[in-house]
Short mmCIF file of C-alpha atoms in Angstrom, two decimals:
data_model
loop_
_atom_site.label_atom_id
_atom_site.label_comp_id
_atom_site.label_asym_id
_atom_site.label_seq_id
_atom_site.Cartn_x
_atom_site.Cartn_y
_atom_site.Cartn_z
CA UNK A 1226 -17.17 -24.84 -4.33
CA UNK A 1227 -16.62 -22.64 -7.40
CA UNK A 1228 -20.14 -21.23 -6.97
CA UNK A 1229 -19.43 -20.33 -3.37
CA UNK A 1230 -16.13 -18.66 -4.34
CA UNK A 1231 -17.75 -16.59 -7.07
CA UNK A 1232 -20.61 -15.60 -4.81
CA UNK A 1233 -18.23 -14.56 -2.05
CA UNK A 1234 -16.30 -12.36 -4.47
CA UNK A 1235 -19.51 -10.84 -5.85
CA UNK A 1236 -20.89 -10.08 -2.39
CA UNK A 1237 -17.65 -8.46 -1.28
CA UNK A 1238 -17.44 -6.47 -4.52
CA UNK A 1239 -20.99 -5.18 -4.01
CA UNK A 1240 -20.04 -4.18 -0.46
CA UNK A 1241 -16.98 -2.38 -1.79
CA UNK A 1242 -19.05 -0.46 -4.32
CA UNK A 1243 -21.77 0.37 -1.79
CA UNK A 1244 -19.17 1.83 0.55
CA UNK A 1245 -18.16 4.49 -1.94
CA UNK A 1246 -19.20 8.04 -1.23
CA UNK A 1247 -20.97 10.22 -3.81
CA UNK A 1248 -17.56 11.77 -4.52
CA UNK A 1249 -16.25 8.53 -6.08
CA UNK A 1250 -15.38 10.46 -9.26
CA UNK A 1251 -13.16 12.82 -7.28
CA UNK A 1252 -10.09 10.61 -7.66
CA UNK A 1253 -8.34 11.49 -10.87
CA UNK A 1254 -4.69 11.24 -11.83
CA UNK A 1255 -2.45 12.81 -10.67
CA UNK A 1256 -3.26 12.75 -6.96
CA UNK A 1257 -0.01 11.87 -5.18
CA UNK A 1258 -1.53 10.48 -1.97
CA UNK A 1259 -4.30 8.50 -3.66
CA UNK A 1260 -1.92 7.33 -6.39
CA UNK A 1261 0.42 5.88 -3.76
CA UNK A 1262 -2.41 4.32 -1.75
CA UNK A 1263 -3.98 2.87 -4.90
CA UNK A 1264 -0.71 1.29 -5.94
CA UNK A 1265 -0.07 -0.44 -2.61
CA UNK A 1266 -3.71 -1.54 -2.28
CA UNK A 1267 -4.35 -2.82 -5.79
CA UNK A 1268 -0.96 -3.53 -7.37
CA UNK A 1269 0.24 -4.70 -3.94
CA UNK A 1270 3.84 -3.83 -4.76
CA UNK A 1271 6.31 -5.61 -2.49
CA UNK A 1272 3.68 -7.32 -0.35
CA UNK A 1273 2.24 -10.21 -2.35
CA UNK A 1274 5.53 -12.09 -2.14
CA UNK A 1275 4.81 -12.53 1.58
CA UNK A 1276 1.41 -14.07 0.77
CA UNK A 1277 2.29 -16.45 -2.06
CA UNK A 1278 1.44 -19.13 -1.16
CA UNK A 1279 -0.79 -18.19 1.75
CA UNK A 1280 0.92 -20.54 4.19
CA UNK A 1281 4.20 -18.66 3.74
CA UNK A 1282 5.88 -17.66 6.98
CA UNK A 1283 8.97 -15.60 6.26
CA UNK A 1284 10.64 -15.82 9.67
CA UNK A 1285 11.38 -19.52 9.86
CA UNK A 1286 13.92 -21.41 7.71
CA UNK A 1287 11.26 -23.98 6.85
CA UNK A 1288 8.78 -21.22 5.84
CA UNK A 1289 5.66 -23.22 4.90
CA UNK A 1290 6.23 -25.94 7.55
CA UNK A 1291 6.23 -23.83 10.71
CA UNK A 1292 2.45 -23.94 11.17
CA UNK A 1293 2.32 -20.15 10.99
CA UNK A 1294 1.58 -17.66 8.22
CA UNK A 1295 2.38 -14.04 7.52
CA UNK A 1296 -1.30 -13.38 6.77
CA UNK A 1297 -2.39 -14.42 10.26
CA UNK A 1298 0.27 -12.23 11.86
CA UNK A 1299 -0.78 -9.24 9.76
CA UNK A 1300 -4.46 -9.58 10.71
CA UNK A 1301 -3.60 -9.97 14.40
CA UNK A 1302 -1.36 -6.90 14.22
CA UNK A 1303 -4.15 -4.75 12.79
CA UNK A 1304 -6.62 -5.83 15.49
CA UNK A 1305 -4.19 -5.38 18.39
CA UNK A 1306 -3.26 -1.93 17.07
CA UNK A 1307 -6.95 -0.94 16.84
CA UNK A 1308 -8.04 -2.54 20.13
CA UNK A 1309 -6.69 0.35 22.21
CA UNK A 1310 -9.51 2.58 20.90
CA UNK A 1311 -11.72 4.28 23.44
CA UNK A 1312 -14.99 5.44 21.90
CA UNK A 1313 -15.60 7.65 24.93
CA UNK A 1314 -12.69 10.01 24.40
CA UNK A 1315 -11.58 9.13 20.86
CA UNK A 1316 -8.09 8.00 21.86
CA UNK A 1317 -6.26 4.94 20.59
CA UNK A 1318 -7.29 3.05 17.50
CA UNK A 1319 -5.35 1.99 14.44
CA UNK A 1320 -2.46 4.44 14.45
CA UNK A 1321 0.63 2.25 14.23
CA UNK A 1322 1.34 2.43 17.95
CA UNK A 1323 1.76 -1.35 18.13
CA UNK A 1324 5.22 -0.78 16.62
CA UNK A 1325 6.50 0.56 19.93
CA UNK A 1326 8.39 -1.91 22.09
CA UNK A 1327 6.47 -0.77 25.15
CA UNK A 1328 3.21 -1.98 23.64
CA UNK A 1329 4.71 -5.20 22.31
CA UNK A 1330 6.12 -5.98 25.77
CA UNK A 1331 2.66 -6.10 27.38
CA UNK A 1332 1.13 -9.47 28.27
CA UNK A 1333 -1.83 -8.67 26.00
CA UNK A 1334 0.59 -8.47 23.04
CA UNK A 1335 2.71 -11.53 23.69
CA UNK A 1336 4.59 -13.08 20.76
CA UNK A 1337 6.86 -12.04 17.91
CA UNK A 1338 4.12 -11.57 15.32
CA UNK A 1339 4.13 -7.78 15.57
CA UNK A 1340 7.88 -7.51 15.16
CA UNK A 1341 7.69 -9.88 12.20
CA UNK A 1342 4.89 -7.86 10.63
CA UNK A 1343 6.81 -4.60 10.73
CA UNK A 1344 9.90 -6.33 9.37
CA UNK A 1345 7.82 -7.37 6.36
CA UNK A 1346 5.77 -4.24 5.70
CA UNK A 1347 8.17 -1.58 6.98
CA UNK A 1348 9.26 -0.50 3.50
CA UNK A 1349 5.66 0.10 2.43
CA UNK A 1350 5.23 3.33 4.38
CA UNK A 1351 6.29 6.63 2.87
CA UNK A 1352 5.22 10.27 2.80
CA UNK A 1353 1.78 9.30 1.44
CA UNK A 1354 1.26 5.89 3.07
CA UNK A 1355 1.59 6.06 6.85
CA UNK A 1356 2.80 3.18 8.99
CA UNK A 1357 -0.79 2.77 10.18
CA UNK A 1358 -2.00 2.70 6.55
CA UNK A 1359 0.54 -0.06 5.87
CA UNK A 1360 -0.80 -2.08 8.83
CA UNK A 1361 -4.36 -1.64 7.55
CA UNK A 1362 -3.57 -2.56 3.96
CA UNK A 1363 -1.58 -5.61 5.08
CA UNK A 1364 -4.70 -6.95 6.79
CA UNK A 1365 -6.78 -6.16 3.69
CA UNK A 1366 -4.36 -8.02 1.42
CA UNK A 1367 -4.26 -11.01 3.77
CA UNK A 1368 -7.96 -11.50 3.19
CA UNK A 1369 -8.10 -10.68 -0.53
CA UNK A 1370 -5.07 -12.79 -1.48
CA UNK A 1371 -6.05 -15.81 0.59
CA UNK A 1372 -9.61 -16.58 -0.42
CA UNK A 1373 -11.37 -13.83 1.49
CA UNK A 1374 -13.50 -10.87 0.47
CA UNK A 1375 -12.30 -7.54 -0.86
CA UNK A 1376 -12.32 -5.12 2.08
CA UNK A 1377 -12.91 -1.40 1.42
CA UNK A 1378 -9.68 0.45 2.16
CA UNK A 1379 -9.15 4.12 2.93
CA UNK A 1380 -5.87 5.90 3.64
CA UNK A 1381 -4.93 8.93 5.66
CA UNK A 1382 -4.23 7.35 9.05
CA UNK A 1383 -1.91 9.36 11.28
CA UNK A 1384 0.96 7.58 13.00
CA UNK A 1385 1.16 7.71 16.79
CA UNK A 1386 4.26 9.23 18.35
CA UNK A 1387 3.99 7.21 21.57
CA UNK A 1388 2.37 3.99 22.85
CA UNK A 1389 -1.37 3.90 23.51
CA UNK A 1390 -3.03 2.76 26.72
CA UNK A 1391 -3.53 -1.01 27.18
CA UNK A 1392 -6.78 -2.41 25.89
CA UNK A 1393 -6.53 -5.79 24.14
CA UNK A 1394 -8.70 -8.50 25.74
CA UNK A 1395 -6.96 -11.75 26.73
CA UNK A 1396 -8.12 -15.40 26.61
CA UNK A 1397 -8.55 -15.72 30.39
CA UNK A 1398 -10.82 -12.67 30.60
CA UNK A 1399 -14.49 -13.22 31.40
CA UNK A 1400 -17.27 -12.87 28.84
CA UNK A 1401 -18.46 -9.66 30.49
CA UNK A 1402 -14.92 -8.30 30.25
CA UNK A 1403 -14.75 -9.13 26.54
CA UNK A 1404 -18.14 -7.54 25.85
CA UNK A 1405 -17.02 -4.43 27.73
CA UNK A 1406 -13.69 -4.27 25.84
CA UNK A 1407 -15.36 -4.55 22.45
CA UNK A 1408 -18.00 -1.98 23.45
CA UNK A 1409 -15.18 0.42 24.33
CA UNK A 1410 -13.80 -0.21 20.84
CA UNK A 1411 -17.21 0.59 19.34
CA UNK A 1412 -18.59 -2.90 18.63
CA UNK A 1413 -21.73 -4.67 19.80
CA UNK A 1414 -21.80 -8.21 21.18
CA UNK A 1415 -22.88 -9.61 17.81
CA UNK A 1416 -20.13 -7.64 16.08
CA UNK A 1417 -17.63 -8.97 18.63
CA UNK A 1418 -18.62 -12.51 17.64
CA UNK A 1419 -18.15 -11.63 13.98
CA UNK A 1420 -14.78 -9.95 14.44
CA UNK A 1421 -13.38 -12.87 16.42
CA UNK A 1422 -14.70 -15.43 13.94
CA UNK A 1423 -13.39 -13.47 10.94
CA UNK A 1424 -9.97 -12.95 12.47
CA UNK A 1425 -9.76 -16.56 13.59
CA UNK A 1426 -10.53 -17.88 10.12
CA UNK A 1427 -6.74 -17.52 9.88
CA UNK A 1428 -3.99 -18.60 12.18
CA UNK A 1429 -3.51 -20.32 15.46
CA UNK A 1430 -2.46 -20.02 19.08
CA UNK A 1431 1.32 -20.14 19.26
CA UNK A 1432 2.90 -22.67 21.59
CA UNK A 1433 5.84 -20.36 22.28
CA UNK A 1434 3.51 -17.64 23.55
CA UNK A 1435 0.78 -19.75 25.15
CA UNK A 1436 2.27 -23.13 26.14
CA UNK A 1437 -0.65 -23.86 28.46
CA UNK A 1438 -3.15 -23.44 25.60
CA UNK A 1439 -1.13 -24.86 22.71
CA UNK A 1440 0.84 -27.92 23.85
CA UNK A 1441 3.91 -29.07 22.01
CA UNK A 1442 3.24 -31.46 19.12
CA UNK A 1443 5.44 -33.67 16.97
CA UNK A 1444 4.40 -32.64 13.46
CA UNK A 1445 6.89 -31.98 10.62
CA UNK A 1446 4.37 -29.59 9.05
CA UNK A 1447 3.85 -27.68 12.30
CA UNK A 1448 7.34 -27.31 13.63
CA UNK A 1449 6.40 -24.47 16.00
CA UNK A 1450 3.57 -26.48 17.60
CA UNK A 1451 0.77 -24.03 16.83
CA UNK A 1452 -2.81 -24.95 17.73
CA UNK A 1453 -4.93 -23.93 14.74
CA UNK A 1454 -8.33 -22.26 15.00
CA UNK A 1455 -9.73 -24.44 12.22
CA UNK A 1456 -8.53 -27.03 9.73
CA UNK A 1457 -7.69 -24.43 7.07
CA UNK A 1458 -5.58 -21.92 9.03
CA UNK A 1459 -3.85 -20.30 6.02
CA UNK A 1460 -6.93 -19.43 3.97
CA UNK A 1461 -10.26 -17.70 4.46
CA UNK A 1462 -13.44 -19.78 4.62
CA UNK A 1463 -16.29 -20.35 7.06
CA UNK A 1464 -14.76 -23.52 8.56
CA UNK A 1465 -14.26 -21.60 11.81
CA UNK A 1466 -18.07 -21.60 12.04
CA UNK A 1467 -19.02 -24.91 10.44
CA UNK A 1468 -16.58 -26.89 12.57
CA UNK A 1469 -17.74 -25.05 15.69
CA UNK A 1470 -21.41 -25.78 14.95
CA UNK A 1471 -20.83 -29.46 14.09
CA UNK A 1472 -18.71 -30.07 17.18
CA UNK A 1473 -15.63 -30.98 15.15
CA UNK A 1474 -13.64 -27.83 15.89
CA UNK A 1475 -9.96 -27.96 16.77
CA UNK A 1476 -10.01 -24.37 18.04
CA UNK A 1477 -7.93 -24.38 21.26
CA UNK A 1478 -9.96 -21.41 22.55
CA UNK A 1479 -13.12 -23.55 22.28
CA UNK A 1480 -12.03 -27.09 23.18
CA UNK A 1481 -9.00 -26.32 25.32
CA UNK A 1482 -8.53 -28.33 28.51
CA UNK A 1483 -8.63 -25.17 30.60
CA UNK A 1484 -12.13 -23.64 30.53
CA UNK A 1485 -10.70 -20.38 31.84
CA UNK A 1486 -8.93 -19.70 28.54
CA UNK A 1487 -11.73 -20.94 26.25
CA UNK A 1488 -12.62 -17.37 25.30
CA UNK A 1489 -13.88 -18.17 21.79
CA UNK A 1490 -16.32 -20.70 23.28
CA UNK A 1491 -17.77 -18.03 25.56
CA UNK A 1492 -17.86 -15.39 22.82
CA UNK A 1493 -19.35 -17.59 20.07
CA UNK A 1494 -22.07 -18.91 22.38
CA UNK A 1495 -22.96 -15.55 23.95
CA UNK A 1496 -26.04 -15.06 21.73
CA UNK A 1497 -27.14 -18.69 21.78
CA UNK A 1498 -25.00 -19.45 18.69
CA UNK A 1499 -27.33 -17.43 16.44
CA UNK A 1500 -24.50 -15.52 14.76
CA UNK A 1501 -22.23 -18.53 14.36
CA UNK A 1502 -25.09 -20.59 12.93
CA UNK A 1503 -25.70 -17.92 10.28
CA UNK A 1504 -22.00 -18.02 9.37
CA UNK A 1505 -21.99 -21.81 9.17
CA UNK A 1506 -25.12 -21.86 7.02
CA UNK A 1507 -23.87 -19.33 4.47
CA UNK A 1508 -20.30 -18.70 3.27
CA UNK A 1509 -21.65 -15.59 1.55
CA UNK A 1510 -23.07 -14.16 4.77
CA UNK A 1511 -19.80 -14.86 6.54
CA UNK A 1512 -17.73 -13.22 3.78
CA UNK A 1513 -19.87 -10.10 3.52
CA UNK A 1514 -19.97 -9.75 7.32
CA UNK A 1515 -16.20 -10.05 7.52
CA UNK A 1516 -15.70 -7.48 4.76
CA UNK A 1517 -17.93 -5.02 6.64
CA UNK A 1518 -16.47 -5.63 10.10
CA UNK A 1519 -12.86 -5.64 8.96
CA UNK A 1520 -13.43 -2.33 7.17
CA UNK A 1521 -14.93 -0.97 10.40
CA UNK A 1522 -11.95 -2.30 12.33
CA UNK A 1523 -9.25 -0.72 10.17
CA UNK A 1524 -11.22 2.54 9.99
CA UNK A 1525 -11.33 2.79 13.79
CA UNK A 1526 -8.83 5.62 14.20
CA UNK A 1527 -8.14 8.40 16.71
CA UNK A 1528 -10.69 11.22 16.82
CA UNK A 1529 -9.93 13.96 14.33
CA UNK A 1530 -8.28 11.67 11.78
CA UNK A 1531 -9.63 12.37 8.29
CA UNK A 1532 -9.56 9.30 6.09
CA UNK A 1533 -9.61 9.40 2.30
CA UNK A 1534 -12.40 8.10 0.13
CA UNK A 1535 -12.41 4.35 -0.49
CA UNK A 1536 -9.45 3.67 -2.76
CA UNK A 1537 -10.52 1.95 -5.96
CA UNK A 1538 -8.31 1.13 -8.97
CA UNK A 1539 -8.17 3.67 -11.76
CA UNK A 1540 -9.04 2.08 -15.12
CA UNK A 1541 -6.09 3.86 -16.76
CA UNK A 1542 -3.15 5.14 -14.74
CA UNK A 1543 0.26 6.51 -15.76
CA UNK A 1544 3.01 5.64 -13.30
CA UNK A 1545 6.72 6.20 -12.70
CA UNK A 1546 6.53 9.27 -14.93
CA UNK A 1547 9.99 10.80 -15.34
CA UNK A 1548 11.07 13.87 -17.28
CA UNK A 1549 14.76 14.65 -17.77
CA UNK A 1550 16.23 17.49 -19.80
CA UNK A 1551 18.97 16.10 -22.03
CA UNK A 1552 20.41 18.79 -24.29
CA UNK A 1553 17.54 20.20 -26.33
CA UNK A 1554 15.28 17.21 -25.69
CA UNK A 1555 13.02 16.13 -22.86
CA UNK A 1556 13.54 12.47 -22.17
CA UNK A 1557 10.13 11.04 -21.21
CA UNK A 1558 10.03 7.75 -19.35
CA UNK A 1559 7.32 5.87 -17.50
CA UNK A 1560 4.49 3.46 -18.13
CA UNK A 1561 0.73 3.29 -18.24
CA UNK A 1562 -1.37 0.64 -16.51
CA UNK A 1563 -4.69 -0.62 -17.87
CA UNK A 1564 -6.91 -2.31 -15.29
CA UNK A 1565 -8.67 -5.57 -16.16
CA UNK A 1566 -6.51 -6.06 -19.24
CA UNK A 1567 -4.45 -9.07 -20.28
CA UNK A 1568 -1.73 -9.40 -22.88
CA UNK A 1569 -2.90 -9.25 -26.50
CA UNK A 1570 -0.29 -9.14 -29.25
CA UNK A 1571 -2.83 -7.65 -31.68
CA UNK A 1572 -3.64 -4.71 -29.42
CA UNK A 1573 -2.20 -1.31 -30.33
CA UNK A 1574 -1.66 1.25 -27.58
CA UNK A 1575 -0.60 4.78 -28.51
CA UNK A 1576 0.43 7.76 -26.42
CA UNK A 1577 -1.07 11.02 -27.68
CA UNK A 1578 0.06 14.35 -26.25
CA UNK A 1579 -0.45 18.10 -26.46
CA UNK A 1580 2.41 20.59 -26.29
CA UNK A 1581 3.12 24.27 -25.67
CA UNK A 1582 2.99 25.06 -29.40
CA UNK A 1583 -0.62 23.96 -29.65
CA UNK A 1584 0.13 20.73 -31.46
CA UNK A 1585 -1.90 17.66 -30.52
CA UNK A 1586 -2.22 14.01 -31.37
CA UNK A 1587 -2.21 14.65 -35.10
CA UNK A 1588 1.54 15.12 -34.90
CA UNK A 1589 2.33 14.03 -31.33
CA UNK A 1590 1.77 10.29 -31.01
CA UNK A 1591 3.79 7.16 -30.46
CA UNK A 1592 2.96 3.47 -30.29
CA UNK A 1593 3.97 2.06 -26.90
CA UNK A 1594 5.68 -1.22 -26.11
CA UNK A 1595 3.88 -3.89 -24.11
CA UNK A 1596 5.74 -4.37 -20.82
CA UNK A 1597 4.08 -6.96 -18.61
CA UNK A 1598 0.89 -8.24 -16.99
CA UNK A 1599 0.41 -8.00 -13.25
CA UNK A 1600 -2.02 -9.74 -10.91
CA UNK A 1601 -3.30 -9.11 -7.42
CA UNK A 1602 -5.86 -10.36 -4.91
CA UNK A 1603 -4.94 -13.96 -5.49
CA UNK A 1604 -5.30 -13.63 -9.27
CA UNK A 1605 -8.74 -11.98 -9.21
CA UNK A 1606 -7.35 -8.80 -10.73
CA UNK A 1607 -5.19 -8.50 -13.81
CA UNK A 1608 -3.65 -5.44 -15.37
CA UNK A 1609 -1.36 -4.71 -18.27
CA UNK A 1610 1.53 -2.24 -18.43
CA UNK A 1611 2.79 -0.47 -21.53
CA UNK A 1612 6.07 1.41 -21.30
CA UNK A 1613 6.79 4.86 -22.69
CA UNK A 1614 9.19 3.33 -25.18
CA UNK A 1615 8.30 3.73 -28.84
CA UNK A 1616 7.46 0.38 -30.39
CA UNK A 1617 9.46 0.77 -33.58
CA UNK A 1618 10.32 -2.88 -34.03
CA UNK A 1619 13.76 -4.29 -33.47
CA UNK A 1620 15.51 -0.99 -34.24
CA UNK A 1621 14.96 2.61 -33.24
CA UNK A 1622 15.00 4.54 -29.97
CA UNK A 1623 13.85 2.87 -26.77
CA UNK A 1624 13.35 6.14 -24.87
CA UNK A 1625 11.00 8.90 -25.97
CA UNK A 1626 12.75 12.19 -26.71
CA UNK A 1627 10.51 15.24 -27.11
CA UNK A 1628 11.47 18.64 -28.45
CA UNK A 1629 12.11 20.68 -25.29
CA UNK A 1630 10.70 23.93 -26.67
CA UNK A 1631 7.40 22.27 -27.54
CA UNK A 1632 7.44 20.12 -24.39
CA UNK A 1633 4.36 18.27 -23.20
CA UNK A 1634 1.26 19.52 -21.37
CA UNK A 1635 -1.29 16.70 -21.48
CA UNK A 1636 -1.56 13.04 -22.43
CA UNK A 1637 -4.21 10.66 -23.69
CA UNK A 1638 -4.04 7.04 -24.71
CA UNK A 1639 -5.57 5.28 -27.69
CA UNK A 1640 -6.25 1.58 -27.16
CA UNK A 1641 -6.91 0.42 -30.70
CA UNK A 1642 -9.72 2.83 -31.63
CA UNK A 1643 -10.82 3.78 -28.10
CA UNK A 1644 -9.55 7.01 -26.55
CA UNK A 1645 -8.75 6.89 -22.81
CA UNK A 1646 -8.64 10.47 -21.54
CA UNK A 1647 -9.97 10.35 -17.98
CA UNK A 1648 -13.44 11.53 -18.95
CA UNK A 1649 -12.16 14.35 -21.11
CA UNK A 1650 -9.66 15.69 -18.57
CA UNK A 1651 -6.69 13.99 -20.09
CA UNK A 1652 -3.62 13.24 -18.00
CA UNK A 1653 -1.91 16.58 -17.29
CA UNK A 1654 1.88 16.71 -17.27
CA UNK A 1655 4.00 19.42 -15.63
CA UNK A 1656 7.16 19.97 -17.65
CA UNK A 1657 8.08 23.28 -16.03
CA UNK A 1658 10.72 21.94 -13.61
CA UNK A 1659 12.75 18.74 -13.90
CA UNK A 1660 16.19 17.26 -13.37
CA UNK A 1661 18.84 18.01 -15.98
CA UNK A 1662 21.28 15.41 -17.26
CA UNK A 1663 24.18 17.80 -16.53
CA UNK A 1664 23.95 16.87 -12.81
CA UNK A 1665 27.22 15.23 -11.81
CA UNK A 1666 29.46 13.84 -9.08
CA UNK A 1667 32.94 15.01 -8.08
CA UNK A 1668 35.86 12.72 -7.40
CA UNK A 1669 35.85 9.13 -8.59
CA UNK A 1670 33.30 6.34 -8.49
CA UNK A 1671 35.18 4.77 -5.61
CA UNK A 1672 35.85 8.04 -3.81
CA UNK A 1673 33.00 10.49 -4.31
CA UNK A 1674 33.82 13.86 -2.74
CA UNK A 1675 30.71 15.82 -3.67
CA UNK A 1676 28.41 16.60 -6.51
CA UNK A 1677 26.04 19.03 -8.17
CA UNK A 1678 22.34 18.63 -8.86
CA UNK A 1679 21.12 20.64 -11.86
CA UNK A 1680 17.46 21.46 -12.21
CA UNK A 1681 15.98 22.62 -15.52
CA UNK A 1682 13.43 25.42 -15.11
CA UNK A 1683 11.21 26.45 -17.98
CA UNK A 1684 11.73 30.13 -18.65
CA UNK A 1685 8.05 31.01 -18.31
CA UNK A 1686 7.53 29.01 -15.09
CA UNK A 1687 8.47 31.84 -12.68
CA UNK A 1688 8.85 29.71 -9.52
CA UNK A 1689 9.14 31.52 -6.22
CA UNK A 1690 10.95 28.59 -4.69
CA UNK A 1691 12.55 25.32 -5.78
CA UNK A 1692 13.67 22.75 -3.26
CA UNK A 1693 14.99 19.22 -3.09
CA UNK A 1694 13.07 16.63 -1.10
CA UNK A 1695 14.98 14.06 0.91
CA UNK A 1696 13.11 11.17 2.51
CA UNK A 1697 13.89 10.00 6.02
CA UNK A 1698 12.45 8.76 9.31
CA UNK A 1699 12.01 10.52 12.62
CA UNK A 1700 12.94 9.09 16.02
CA UNK A 1701 9.67 7.12 16.16
CA UNK A 1702 10.06 5.63 12.68
CA UNK A 1703 7.52 7.86 10.94
CA UNK A 1704 8.29 8.83 7.32
CA UNK A 1705 9.56 12.40 6.96
CA UNK A 1706 10.47 14.74 4.12
CA UNK A 1707 13.32 17.22 4.51
CA UNK A 1708 13.11 20.23 2.18
CA UNK A 1709 16.40 21.76 1.01
CA UNK A 1710 16.14 25.08 -0.78
CA UNK A 1711 17.90 25.42 -4.12
CA UNK A 1712 19.39 28.93 -4.41
CA UNK A 1713 18.00 31.25 -7.07
CA UNK A 1714 20.81 31.81 -9.58
CA UNK A 1715 22.21 35.35 -9.59
CA UNK A 1716 22.59 35.21 -13.36
CA UNK A 1717 20.78 33.14 -15.94
CA UNK A 1718 22.52 29.82 -16.50
CA UNK A 1719 21.58 28.48 -19.94
CA UNK A 1720 20.79 24.84 -20.61
CA UNK A 1721 20.98 22.89 -23.85
CA UNK A 1722 17.53 24.21 -24.73
CA UNK A 1723 16.45 27.81 -25.26
CA UNK A 1724 13.27 27.02 -23.30
CA UNK A 1725 15.05 26.21 -20.03
CA UNK A 1726 17.64 27.65 -17.67
CA UNK A 1727 19.50 25.86 -14.87
CA UNK A 1728 19.27 26.15 -11.10
CA UNK A 1729 22.00 24.23 -9.27
CA UNK A 1730 22.57 22.83 -5.80
CA UNK A 1731 26.01 21.83 -4.56
CA UNK A 1732 25.79 18.72 -2.41
CA UNK A 1733 27.47 18.94 0.99
CA UNK A 1734 30.51 16.71 1.31
CA UNK A 1735 29.13 14.54 4.13
CA UNK A 1736 28.38 11.01 3.00
CA UNK A 1737 24.75 11.16 4.16
CA UNK A 1738 24.04 14.03 1.78
CA UNK A 1739 26.13 12.68 -1.08
CA UNK A 1740 24.46 9.28 -1.16
CA UNK A 1741 20.90 10.35 -0.36
CA UNK A 1742 18.17 10.28 -3.02
CA UNK A 1743 16.41 13.49 -3.94
CA UNK A 1744 13.17 14.54 -5.59
CA UNK A 1745 12.18 18.04 -6.72
CA UNK A 1746 9.50 20.25 -5.25
CA UNK A 1747 8.49 23.78 -6.25
CA UNK A 1748 6.22 26.68 -5.46
CA UNK A 1749 4.69 28.26 -8.54
CA UNK A 1750 1.84 30.74 -8.43
CA UNK A 1751 1.38 30.17 -4.72
CA UNK A 1752 0.96 26.40 -5.16
CA UNK A 1753 3.48 24.04 -3.60
CA UNK A 1754 3.85 20.56 -5.06
CA UNK A 1755 6.37 17.85 -5.95
CA UNK A 1756 7.33 17.33 -9.59
CA UNK A 1757 7.18 14.07 -11.51
CA UNK A 1758 10.41 12.19 -11.67
CA UNK A 1759 12.44 9.35 -10.27
CA UNK A 1760 14.39 10.24 -7.17
CA UNK A 1761 17.99 10.93 -8.15
CA UNK A 1762 21.09 9.95 -6.19
CA UNK A 1763 24.79 10.41 -6.81
CA UNK A 1764 25.28 6.93 -8.27
CA UNK A 1765 22.92 7.83 -11.14
CA UNK A 1766 25.07 10.80 -12.25
CA UNK A 1767 28.03 11.24 -14.57
CA UNK A 1768 31.33 12.78 -13.50
CA UNK A 1769 31.55 16.56 -13.42
CA UNK A 1770 33.71 18.11 -16.14
#
C-alpha cells in the first residue's frame, strides 16, 4: 500500500511539473496575484481545517457521522459550476456562477452542497483570488489532502455576474444525452468515464436530494442516509473502479433498483469497460488520469479568460511584510517561509538587507527567530517560518527597527552558509510609502467619532497620487477594491524622520468608514501599485492628541 501511495504521488508530481510552461521562472516575489494564489494553493490557509480529517462535514452537529464530507461537496461544486460550458460559443464554464440562487434552484443542482461549499470557502476570495479560483482550489485541495494526486492549479478566473444556462447532466438522462453533454463541455466519451470515476471516488448520493436512489438507512455513522459510491467515500483511491469491475460495488448509480437512474453503469460500460478496467488494474494510471482530467475541468473557463501559469510553491518567500514609520525608525515586521524545511534548532537563518546609503549585509544583518512549521496536502508538504524578530536570546527587541534615513531596498536570507537571493534578484522592498504610527482615532474607545490616517512618504519618492484601498463586495458577491484619494498636502508636514513627510486622510464620521480596514496604494513614475503592509483599521490606532 505504501508503494502505491508513493507511486501515485510521484506520478502526479511528474504531471504537475510537465504542465509547467517554459516561463516557469517568471514567478518571482513580489507578484501580488501569484503570491496570493500560491498561499491559498500551497499553504492552504483557512481551508485545511475543513478537510482534517477527510470525513469532516461541517454542516451537521455530528460532523464525521453524517455520511457526508466537505471534500465531496467541494468537488461536486466545481464540476457543476464548469458543466455549463459550451465549447461551441465559449460561454459558461468555471466562473463561480453556481453561487447564484437561480442556478442552485434548478433540478440539476439539487441539494445543499453548493450553499455549504460557499459558506466554507467564501472568505478565501479577495482581489487576487476570485470566487471561481476559490471553487477550483477547493476541489484541488480535496484531492491532495485526502489521498489523491496533486492537480496543477492556475488562477485568474473571472467571476460571473449572472447565472449561466443550464447544462448539468442528471442520473435519469440517457447515455447518448450524457455523451452529448460532456462533448459540449469539451470531453470525449473516454474522458467522460474518467471524470465521473474520479469525481465519484469521493462522496455519495444524498437521501434528502434523491430519496428514490438513496433509501433511508438506520446507521449511526451515516445519519443522513447517504448511498456511497464506493466503500471509501471520504478518501481518494481506485476502489470506485476495482469494486465496479469485481461486481462488489455499492454505487447506487450502478446497482440501484431503478435502471433509469443507473447513469454510472451506462457511462462506465460505454466503451466495453476498457477504461474502468485500466483504472482497476493500476492505481497509478487512475491517479494520473484524475490529475489530468481534473486540471482540464477546473481550467474550463469562459472564452477570453486568461489564466496564470501553473502556481508552484516558491522555495523561499517573504510574507506579511509590514513597514511602519515610528519616529525616526522604520518598524519592519513579517516572516519568511522556506519550502520543504522542518524545524532544526541548530539552523541559523539571517536576514541581510541593502539600504539607501549603499550599505549591505556587512552591516545590515539580523538573526531571525524560528516561528513554526506548517504542513499541507495531507502532510506531504512541510515548510518552516522564521519571523522578522531578531533572535537575541531572552532579552532584546522583538521587532526590527531600521534607521529611517537609510531604510531598506532589498533583502536576502542566509540559511547557515547558503545565500537565498531568488537567483541573484534578491527580494526587493519598497520603503517609499507606508503607514505612520501617528495615525489616530478621535473620541473614546467606546465612542469613536472619527480618525486620521497618516501616511509617511519618502521625500525623494515624488508620487503623483496616493490612495487608500478599502475592500468590499459588489451586489453579486465579487471582491471589489474602492480607491480613496489622499489629498496632497498644501505644505510639507514633517514626520519624526528627516527622510519622510506626512500625507493625511481624515476619516468620514460614518461608522462604515471609521471601522473599515485600509491598505495603501500609490502611483509613482507612472506605475500604480499597492504597498506592503498590514491593512490598518481604527481599532489598531492610538488616540489623537
